[in-house]
Coordinates of C-alpha atoms in Angstrom, one line a residue:
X198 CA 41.2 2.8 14.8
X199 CA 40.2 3.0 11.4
X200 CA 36.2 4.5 10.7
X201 CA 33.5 2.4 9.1
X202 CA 32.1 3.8 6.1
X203 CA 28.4 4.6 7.0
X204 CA 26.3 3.2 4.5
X205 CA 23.2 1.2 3.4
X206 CA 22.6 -1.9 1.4
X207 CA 21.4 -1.0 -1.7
X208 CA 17.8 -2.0 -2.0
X209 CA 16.0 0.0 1.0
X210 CA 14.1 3.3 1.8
X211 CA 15.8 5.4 4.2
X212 CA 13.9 8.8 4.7
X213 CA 15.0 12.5 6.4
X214 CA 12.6 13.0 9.1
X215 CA 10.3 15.2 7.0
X216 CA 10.0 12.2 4.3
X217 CA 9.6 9.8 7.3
X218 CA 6.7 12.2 8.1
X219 CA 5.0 12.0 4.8
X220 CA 5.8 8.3 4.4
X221 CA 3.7 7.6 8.1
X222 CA 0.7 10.0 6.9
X223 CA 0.3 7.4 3.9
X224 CA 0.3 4.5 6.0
X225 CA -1.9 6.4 8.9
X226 CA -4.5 7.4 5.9
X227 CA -4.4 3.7 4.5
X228 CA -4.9 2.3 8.2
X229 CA -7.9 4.6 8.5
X230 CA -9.6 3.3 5.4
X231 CA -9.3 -0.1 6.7
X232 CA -10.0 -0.2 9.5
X233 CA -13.6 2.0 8.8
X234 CA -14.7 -0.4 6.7
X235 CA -14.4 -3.1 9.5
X236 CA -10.8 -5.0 8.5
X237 CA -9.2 -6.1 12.2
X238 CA -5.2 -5.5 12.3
X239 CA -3.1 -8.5 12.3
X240 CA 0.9 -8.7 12.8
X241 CA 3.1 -11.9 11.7
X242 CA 6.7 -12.3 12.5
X243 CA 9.1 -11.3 9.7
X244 CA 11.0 -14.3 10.2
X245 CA 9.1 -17.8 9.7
X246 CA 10.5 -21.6 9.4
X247 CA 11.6 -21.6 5.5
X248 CA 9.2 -25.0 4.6
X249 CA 6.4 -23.2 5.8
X250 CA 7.2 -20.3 3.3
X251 CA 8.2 -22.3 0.7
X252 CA 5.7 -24.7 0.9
X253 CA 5.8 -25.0 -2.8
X254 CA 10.0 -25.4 -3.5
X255 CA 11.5 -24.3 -6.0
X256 CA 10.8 -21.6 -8.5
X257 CA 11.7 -17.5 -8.5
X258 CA 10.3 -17.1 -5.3
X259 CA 13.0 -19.9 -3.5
X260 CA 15.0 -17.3 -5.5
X261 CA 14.4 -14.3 -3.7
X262 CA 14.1 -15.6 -0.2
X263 CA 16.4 -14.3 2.4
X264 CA 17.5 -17.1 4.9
X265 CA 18.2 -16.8 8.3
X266 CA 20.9 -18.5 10.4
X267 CA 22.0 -18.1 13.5
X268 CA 25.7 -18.2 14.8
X269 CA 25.6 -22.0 15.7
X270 CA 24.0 -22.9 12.5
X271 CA 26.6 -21.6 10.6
X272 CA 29.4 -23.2 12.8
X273 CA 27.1 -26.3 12.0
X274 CA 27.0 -25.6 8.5
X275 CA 23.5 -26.3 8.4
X276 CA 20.3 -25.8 6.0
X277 CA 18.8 -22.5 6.7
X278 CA 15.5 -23.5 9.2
X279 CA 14.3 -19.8 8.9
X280 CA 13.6 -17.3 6.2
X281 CA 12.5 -13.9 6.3
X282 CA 9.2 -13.3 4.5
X283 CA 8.7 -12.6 1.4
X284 CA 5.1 -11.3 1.0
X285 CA 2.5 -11.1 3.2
X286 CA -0.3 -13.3 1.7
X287 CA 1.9 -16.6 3.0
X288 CA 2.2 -15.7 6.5
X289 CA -1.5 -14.9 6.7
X290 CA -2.2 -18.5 5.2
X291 CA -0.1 -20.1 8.0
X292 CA -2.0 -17.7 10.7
X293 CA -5.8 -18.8 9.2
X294 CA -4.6 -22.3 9.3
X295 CA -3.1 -21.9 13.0
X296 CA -5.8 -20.0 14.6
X297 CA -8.6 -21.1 12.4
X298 CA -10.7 -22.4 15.7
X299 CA -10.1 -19.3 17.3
X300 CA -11.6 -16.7 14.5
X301 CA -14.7 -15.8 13.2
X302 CA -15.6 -16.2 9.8
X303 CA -15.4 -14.3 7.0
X304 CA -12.3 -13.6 8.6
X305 CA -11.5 -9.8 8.0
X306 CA -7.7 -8.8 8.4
X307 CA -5.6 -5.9 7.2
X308 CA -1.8 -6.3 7.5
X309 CA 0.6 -3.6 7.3
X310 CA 4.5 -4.7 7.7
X311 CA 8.1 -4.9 6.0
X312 CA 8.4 -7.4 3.9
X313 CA 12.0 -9.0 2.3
X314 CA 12.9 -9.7 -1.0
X315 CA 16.4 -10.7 -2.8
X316 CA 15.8 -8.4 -5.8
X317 CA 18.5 -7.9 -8.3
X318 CA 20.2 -3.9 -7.2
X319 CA 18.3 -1.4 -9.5
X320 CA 16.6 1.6 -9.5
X321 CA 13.1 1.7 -7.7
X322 CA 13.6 -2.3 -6.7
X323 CA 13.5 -2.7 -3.4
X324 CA 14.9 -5.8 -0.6
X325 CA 13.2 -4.4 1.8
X326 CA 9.2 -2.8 1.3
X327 CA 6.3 -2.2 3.7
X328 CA 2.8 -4.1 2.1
X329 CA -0.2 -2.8 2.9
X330 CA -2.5 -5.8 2.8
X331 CA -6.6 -6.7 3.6
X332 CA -8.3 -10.0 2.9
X333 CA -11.6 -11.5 3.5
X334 CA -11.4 -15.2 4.2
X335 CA -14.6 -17.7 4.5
X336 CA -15.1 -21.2 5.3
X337 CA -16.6 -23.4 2.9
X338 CA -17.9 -20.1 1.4
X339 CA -17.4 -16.7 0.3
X340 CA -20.1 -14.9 -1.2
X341 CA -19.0 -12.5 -4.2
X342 CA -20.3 -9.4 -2.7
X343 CA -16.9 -9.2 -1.1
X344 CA -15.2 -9.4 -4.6
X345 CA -17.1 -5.9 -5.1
X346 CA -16.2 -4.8 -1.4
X347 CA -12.7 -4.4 -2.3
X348 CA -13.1 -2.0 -4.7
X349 CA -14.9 0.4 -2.1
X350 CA -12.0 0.1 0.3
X351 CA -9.0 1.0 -2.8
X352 CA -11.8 3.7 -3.5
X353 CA -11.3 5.3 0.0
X354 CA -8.2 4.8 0.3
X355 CA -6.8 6.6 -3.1
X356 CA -9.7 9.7 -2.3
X357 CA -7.7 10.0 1.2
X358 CA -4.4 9.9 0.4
X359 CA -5.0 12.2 -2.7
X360 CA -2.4 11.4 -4.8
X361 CA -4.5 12.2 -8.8
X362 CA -7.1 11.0 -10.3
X363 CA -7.4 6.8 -10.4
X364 CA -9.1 4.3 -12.3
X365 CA -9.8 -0.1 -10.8
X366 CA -9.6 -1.9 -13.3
X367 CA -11.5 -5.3 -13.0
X368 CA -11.0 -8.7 -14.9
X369 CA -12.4 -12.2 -14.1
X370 CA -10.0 -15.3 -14.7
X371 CA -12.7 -17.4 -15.0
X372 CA -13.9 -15.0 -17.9
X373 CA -10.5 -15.7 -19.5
X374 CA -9.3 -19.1 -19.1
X375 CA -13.5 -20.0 -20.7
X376 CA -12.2 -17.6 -23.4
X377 CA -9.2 -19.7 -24.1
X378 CA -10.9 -22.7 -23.6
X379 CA -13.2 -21.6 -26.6
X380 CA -9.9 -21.3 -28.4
X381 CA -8.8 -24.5 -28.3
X382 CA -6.3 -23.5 -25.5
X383 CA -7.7 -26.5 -22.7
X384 CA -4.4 -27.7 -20.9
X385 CA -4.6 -25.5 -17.5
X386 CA -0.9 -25.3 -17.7
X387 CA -0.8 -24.0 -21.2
X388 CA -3.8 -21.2 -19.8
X389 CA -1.2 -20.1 -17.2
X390 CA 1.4 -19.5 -19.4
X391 CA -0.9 -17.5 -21.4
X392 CA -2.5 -15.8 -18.6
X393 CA 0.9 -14.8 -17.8
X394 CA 1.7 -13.1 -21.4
X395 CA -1.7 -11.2 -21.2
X396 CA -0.5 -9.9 -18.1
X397 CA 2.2 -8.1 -19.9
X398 CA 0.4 -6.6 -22.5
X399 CA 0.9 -2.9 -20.6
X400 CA 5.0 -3.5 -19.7
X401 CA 5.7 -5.2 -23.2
X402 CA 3.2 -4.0 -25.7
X403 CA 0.9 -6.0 -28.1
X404 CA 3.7 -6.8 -30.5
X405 CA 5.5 -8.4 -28.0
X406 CA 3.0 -10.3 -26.8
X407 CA 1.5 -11.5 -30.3
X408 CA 5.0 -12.7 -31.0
X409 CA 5.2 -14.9 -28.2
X410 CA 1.8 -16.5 -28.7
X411 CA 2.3 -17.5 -32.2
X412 CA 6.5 -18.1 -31.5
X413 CA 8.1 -21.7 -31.1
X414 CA 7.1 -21.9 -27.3
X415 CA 3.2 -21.9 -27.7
X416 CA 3.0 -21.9 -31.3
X417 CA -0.6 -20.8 -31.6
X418 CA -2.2 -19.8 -34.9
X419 CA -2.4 -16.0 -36.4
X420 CA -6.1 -15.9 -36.0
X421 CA -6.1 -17.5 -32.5
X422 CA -3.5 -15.1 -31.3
X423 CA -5.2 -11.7 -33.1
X424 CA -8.8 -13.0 -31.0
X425 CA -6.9 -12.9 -27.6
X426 CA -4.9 -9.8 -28.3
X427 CA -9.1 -8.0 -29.5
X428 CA -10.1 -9.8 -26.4
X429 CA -7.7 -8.4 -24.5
X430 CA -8.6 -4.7 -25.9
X431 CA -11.7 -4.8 -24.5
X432 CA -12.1 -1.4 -22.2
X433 CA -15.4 -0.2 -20.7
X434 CA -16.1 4.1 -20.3
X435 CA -19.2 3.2 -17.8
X436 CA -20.9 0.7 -16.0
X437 CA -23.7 0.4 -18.7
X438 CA -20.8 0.1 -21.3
X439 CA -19.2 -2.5 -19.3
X440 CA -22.4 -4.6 -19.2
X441 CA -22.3 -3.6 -23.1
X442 CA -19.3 -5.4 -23.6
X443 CA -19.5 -8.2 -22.1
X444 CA -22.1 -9.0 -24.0
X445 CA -21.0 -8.7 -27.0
X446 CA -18.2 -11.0 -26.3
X447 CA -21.1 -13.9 -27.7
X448 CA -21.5 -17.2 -25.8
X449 CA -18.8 -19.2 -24.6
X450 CA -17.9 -22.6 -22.3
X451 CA -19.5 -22.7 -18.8
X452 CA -16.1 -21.6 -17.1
X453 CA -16.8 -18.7 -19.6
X454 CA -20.2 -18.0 -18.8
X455 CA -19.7 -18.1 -15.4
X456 CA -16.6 -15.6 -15.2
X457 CA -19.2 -13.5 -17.5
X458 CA -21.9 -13.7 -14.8
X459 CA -19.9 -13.0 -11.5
X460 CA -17.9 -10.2 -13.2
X461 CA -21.5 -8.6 -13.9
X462 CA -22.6 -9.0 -10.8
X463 CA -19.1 -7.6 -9.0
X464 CA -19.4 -4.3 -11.4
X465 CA -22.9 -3.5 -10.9
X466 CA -22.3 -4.4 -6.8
X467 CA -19.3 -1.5 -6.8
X468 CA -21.7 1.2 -8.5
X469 CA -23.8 -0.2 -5.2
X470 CA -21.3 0.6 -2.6
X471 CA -21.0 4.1 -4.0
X472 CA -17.9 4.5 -6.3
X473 CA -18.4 6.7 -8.9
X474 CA -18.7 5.0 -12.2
X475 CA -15.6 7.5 -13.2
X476 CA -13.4 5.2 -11.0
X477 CA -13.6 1.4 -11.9
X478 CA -14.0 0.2 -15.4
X479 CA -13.8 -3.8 -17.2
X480 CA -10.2 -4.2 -18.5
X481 CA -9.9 -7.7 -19.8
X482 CA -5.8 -7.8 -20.3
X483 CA -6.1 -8.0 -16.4
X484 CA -4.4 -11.2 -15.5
X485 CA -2.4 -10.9 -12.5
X486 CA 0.2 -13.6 -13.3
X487 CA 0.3 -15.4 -9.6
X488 CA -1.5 -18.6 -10.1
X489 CA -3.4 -18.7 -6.8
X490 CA -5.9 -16.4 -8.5
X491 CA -9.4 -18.1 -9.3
X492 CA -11.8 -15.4 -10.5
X493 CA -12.1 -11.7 -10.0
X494 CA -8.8 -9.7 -10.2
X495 CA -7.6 -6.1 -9.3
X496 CA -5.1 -3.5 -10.5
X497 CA -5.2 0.0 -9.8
X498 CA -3.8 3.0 -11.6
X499 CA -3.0 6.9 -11.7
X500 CA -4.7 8.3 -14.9
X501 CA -2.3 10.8 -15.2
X502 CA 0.7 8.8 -14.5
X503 CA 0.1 5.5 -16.6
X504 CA 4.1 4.9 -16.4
X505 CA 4.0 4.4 -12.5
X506 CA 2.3 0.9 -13.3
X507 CA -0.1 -0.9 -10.8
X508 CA -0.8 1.0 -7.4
X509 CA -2.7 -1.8 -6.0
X510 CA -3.7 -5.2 -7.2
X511 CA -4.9 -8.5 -6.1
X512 CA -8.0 -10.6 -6.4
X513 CA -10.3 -13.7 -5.5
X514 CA -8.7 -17.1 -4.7
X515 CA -10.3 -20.7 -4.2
X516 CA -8.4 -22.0 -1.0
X517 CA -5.6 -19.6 0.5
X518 CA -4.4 -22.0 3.0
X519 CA -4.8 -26.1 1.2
X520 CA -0.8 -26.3 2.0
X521 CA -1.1 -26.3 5.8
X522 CA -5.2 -27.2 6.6
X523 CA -8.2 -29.5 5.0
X524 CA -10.3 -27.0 5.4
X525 CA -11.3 -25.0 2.6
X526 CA -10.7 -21.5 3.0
X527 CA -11.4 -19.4 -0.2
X528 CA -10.7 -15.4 0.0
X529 CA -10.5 -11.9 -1.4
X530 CA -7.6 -9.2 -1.0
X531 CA -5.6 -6.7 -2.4
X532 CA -1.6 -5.0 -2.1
X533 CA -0.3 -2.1 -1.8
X534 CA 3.2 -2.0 -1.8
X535 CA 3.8 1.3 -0.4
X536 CA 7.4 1.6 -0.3
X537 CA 7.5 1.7 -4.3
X538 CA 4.8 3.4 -4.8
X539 CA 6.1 6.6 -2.4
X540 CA 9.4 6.5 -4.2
X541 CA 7.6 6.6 -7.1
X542 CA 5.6 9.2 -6.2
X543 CA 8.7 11.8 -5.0
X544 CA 10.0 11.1 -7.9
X545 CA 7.6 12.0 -10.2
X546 CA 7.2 15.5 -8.2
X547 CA 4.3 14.5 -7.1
X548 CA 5.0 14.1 -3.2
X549 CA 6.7 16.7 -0.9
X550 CA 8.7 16.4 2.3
X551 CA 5.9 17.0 4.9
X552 CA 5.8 19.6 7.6
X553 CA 7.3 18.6 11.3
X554 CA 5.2 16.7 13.1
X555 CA 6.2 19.0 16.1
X556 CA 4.1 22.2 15.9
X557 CA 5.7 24.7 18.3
X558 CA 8.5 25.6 19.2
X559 CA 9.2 27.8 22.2
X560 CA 12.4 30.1 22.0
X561 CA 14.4 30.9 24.8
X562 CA 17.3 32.8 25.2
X563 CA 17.6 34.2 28.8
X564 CA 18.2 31.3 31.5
X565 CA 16.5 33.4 33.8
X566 CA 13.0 32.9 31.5
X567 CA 13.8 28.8 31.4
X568 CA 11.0 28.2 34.2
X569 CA 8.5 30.5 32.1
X570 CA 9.2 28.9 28.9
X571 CA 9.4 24.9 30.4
X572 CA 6.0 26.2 32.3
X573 CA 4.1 27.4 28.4
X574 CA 5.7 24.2 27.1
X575 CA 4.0 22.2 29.9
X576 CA 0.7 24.2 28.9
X577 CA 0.8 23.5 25.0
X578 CA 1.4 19.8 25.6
X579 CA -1.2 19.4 28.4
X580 CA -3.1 20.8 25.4
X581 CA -1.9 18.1 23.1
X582 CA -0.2 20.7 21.1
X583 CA 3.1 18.7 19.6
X584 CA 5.9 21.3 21.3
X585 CA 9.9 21.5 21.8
X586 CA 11.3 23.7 23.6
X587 CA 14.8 25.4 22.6
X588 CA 17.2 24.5 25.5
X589 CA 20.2 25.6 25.2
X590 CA 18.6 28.7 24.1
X591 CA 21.0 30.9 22.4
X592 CA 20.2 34.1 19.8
X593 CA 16.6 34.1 18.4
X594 CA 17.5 34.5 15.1
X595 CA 19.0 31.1 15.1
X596 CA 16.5 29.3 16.7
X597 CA 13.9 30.7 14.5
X598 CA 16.2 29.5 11.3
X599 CA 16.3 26.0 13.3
X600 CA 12.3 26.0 13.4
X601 CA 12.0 26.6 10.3
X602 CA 14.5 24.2 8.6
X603 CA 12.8 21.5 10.5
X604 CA 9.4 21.9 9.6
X605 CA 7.8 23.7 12.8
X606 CA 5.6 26.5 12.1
X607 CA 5.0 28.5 15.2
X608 CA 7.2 29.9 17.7
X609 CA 6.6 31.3 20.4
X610 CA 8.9 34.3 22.3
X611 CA 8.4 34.8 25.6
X612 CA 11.3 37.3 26.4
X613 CA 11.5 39.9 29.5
X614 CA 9.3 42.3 27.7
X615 CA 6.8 40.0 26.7
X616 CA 6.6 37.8 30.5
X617 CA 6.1 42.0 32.1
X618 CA 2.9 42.1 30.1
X619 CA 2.1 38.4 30.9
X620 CA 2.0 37.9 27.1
X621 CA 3.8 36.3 24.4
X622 CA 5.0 36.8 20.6
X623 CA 3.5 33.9 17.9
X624 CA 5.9 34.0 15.0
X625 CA 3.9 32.2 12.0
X626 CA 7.2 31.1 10.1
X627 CA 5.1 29.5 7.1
X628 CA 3.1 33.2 6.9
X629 CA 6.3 35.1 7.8
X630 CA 4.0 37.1 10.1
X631 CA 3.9 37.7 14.3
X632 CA 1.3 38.7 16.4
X633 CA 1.2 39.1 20.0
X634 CA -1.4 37.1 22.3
X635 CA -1.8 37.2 26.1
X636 CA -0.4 34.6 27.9
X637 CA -3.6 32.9 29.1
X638 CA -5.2 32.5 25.7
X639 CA -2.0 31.2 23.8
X640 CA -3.5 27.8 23.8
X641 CA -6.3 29.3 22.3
X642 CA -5.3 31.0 20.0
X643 CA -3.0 28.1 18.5
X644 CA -5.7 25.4 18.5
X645 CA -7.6 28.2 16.1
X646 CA -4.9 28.1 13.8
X647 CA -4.1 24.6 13.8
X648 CA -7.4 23.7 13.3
X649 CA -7.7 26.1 10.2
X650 CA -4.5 24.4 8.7
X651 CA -6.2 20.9 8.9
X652 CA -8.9 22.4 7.6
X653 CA -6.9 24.3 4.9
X654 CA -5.2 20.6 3.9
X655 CA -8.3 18.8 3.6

């Protein structure tokens, strides 16, 4: 029988088991920051009925979407009736507007899964990607003290997975679409479309974007073009320079004024919850070019990697679920799409494979000791000491060179000699040191060093 060529579809992560290991600290450090500042966990199925994803029809997204059939329906050859998701943010729509009755408002949810797009093959594009997602959604109502909430959370986040230095960039779209308004620009599709270009000031450059605004497809004047791109400039250094800023920007159209006001109120809310002043700032080429987005958006960056793009983005919306429910549901989130960003990160140098999630590992290499050694494994993990025990035993030098490829830092020998003097040898592979403890206080003596590594990596 011929073999199978072993392979993956282009377009997914597959890690080694010390890569898996780092990957799962990320998301274990992210679940942590969540769920301390109070965001419940919520799971939706990856596959949904395709009209309730694509509620809209139509467009890139239909694009993208993976469908799902099963045997019969292709011996039917019928539409596709499922779909696996393609983001997170539409699922969680369908689940408000399901359980609506049985939550309590503001509803706080972080969400944490795969999700499935048809991206073109290409380098650091991915089909398949885990979102890291929270949201705050009212009813009626959402006061826009949770705009500056969010900010906190990316705060504690970034600080705990310590990845570099990182700036939040905030941007209101009310503040914008009253700026283009005051242009002359008043059709709300024509505003999208310029949102849109804004929003690739960073990818394209100004040049690029100037061109287009004064080209054959929105054909707007020199002048007009040259006041978005000086609006779009605008950066602030502090919170008192942000308040500076907007400021000067001069009076505007109520839509203006009142982007103006809640972006004021969002900043000086953030310096409130405690983030440094060093860490967010006013960046008014922020757009986010999804069109759900009402008022205050998000994007995150590395300061020392600019090229790595957006870390984590979002922002406010009017009414997250008006496909599926009457009720008005208006909310606040942000994404972090962690599967990009942690290739990113390894390949920019800036992420190493992790150490083995298993901490010791006791040798053997008599079969006579096996009792002893399955007896100081029992001990260890009784202890909640991660151990594995070398089985089929064999000479030390190899099992030491085993422990070591895979990560494990201590082994422990417990040979004729050392089981005499009810003792064992602790070989410290990282160290490339041994010392000797008695038998009674190995457990000890390895929660002493364990506990100074943790401290050590914190």
């Amino acid at each position: 029988m011929a073999l199978t060529t072993p392979r993956t579809m282009p377009g997914v992560l597959e890690l080694l088991p010390r890569e898996q290991i780092a990957f799962q600290r990320m998301l274990d450090a992210i679940r942590r920051g969540f769920e301390v500042y109070g965001f419940l966990p919520v799971e939706t199925p990856a596959i949904e009925f395709a009209d309730i994803l694509l509620t809209k029809g139509g467009g890139e997204t239909e694009r993208q979407v993976y469908f799902v059939q099963s045997t019969g329906a292709l011996e039917q050859s019928g539409k596709p009736e499922h779909a696996l998701r393609f983001d997170l943010t539409v699922p969680l729509a369908r689940y408000v507007a399901e359980h609506e009755r049985d939550l309590a408002f503001p509803f706080r949810r972080y969400q944490m899964q795969r999700v499935y797009r048809g991206e073109r093959a290409q380098r650091g594009r991915f089909r398949e990607f885990y979102q890291c997602d929270i949201d705050v959604i009212g009813k009626d109502g959402l006061s826009i003290r949770y705009d500056a909430e969010i900010p906190a959370v990316i705060h504690a986040v970034f600080r705990a997975l310590d990845i570099g230095a990182f700036t939040i960039w905030l941007n209101n779209r009310k503040l914008m679409r009253g700026f283009f308004e005051g242009l002359g620009i008043e059709d709300g599709e024509q505003q999208m479309l310029v949102l849109r270009e804004v929003d690739k000031l960073v990818k394209r450059g100004a040049d690029y974007v100037r061109g287009v605004l004064t080209g054959e497809a929105f054909g707007l004047s020199g002048e007009v073009a040259d006041r978005i791109m000086r609006f779009a400039e605008v950066r602030s250094t502090s919170l008192a320079d942000a308040h500076a800023k907007l400021a000067a920007l001069g009076s505007g159209t109520q839509t203006f004024e009142q982007g103006r006001a809640e972006l004021a109120e969002v900043l000086e809310t953030v310096a409130a919850f405690g983030v440094p002043e060093s860490v967010f700032a006013l960046n008014l080429s922020i757009a986010r070019g999804l069109d759900y987005y009402t008022g205050t958006v998000y994007e995150t960056t590395l300061n020392d990697h600019p090229g790595i793009g957006s870390i984590c983005s979002g922002g406010r919306y009017d009414n997250l679920a008006a496909n599926y429910t009457k009720s008005r549901l208006p909310g606040v989130g942000i994404s972090i799409g962690l599967t990009r960003l942690f290739w990113q990160l390894r390949e920019a140098g800036l992420l190493k494979a992790a150490d083995s999630t298993v901490q010791v590992l006791v040798t053997q290499m008599d079969p006579a000791q096996l009792p002893a050694c399955l007896a100081i494994a029992r001990e260890l993990r009784d202890a909640g000491i991660a151990t594995e025990i070398a089985l089929e035993g064999g000479k030390l030098g190899k099992q030491l060179k085993y422990a070591d490829r895979a990560g494990i830092r201590f082994a422990v020998v417990a040979g004729e000699q050392e089981l005499a003097r009810e003792a064992v040898a602790v070989k410290d592979l990282r160290r490339g040191d041994q010392f000797e403890v008695a038998r009674a206080e190995l457990v000890k003596t390895l929660r002493v060093e364990l506990a100074q590594e943790r401290v050590t990596r914190t």
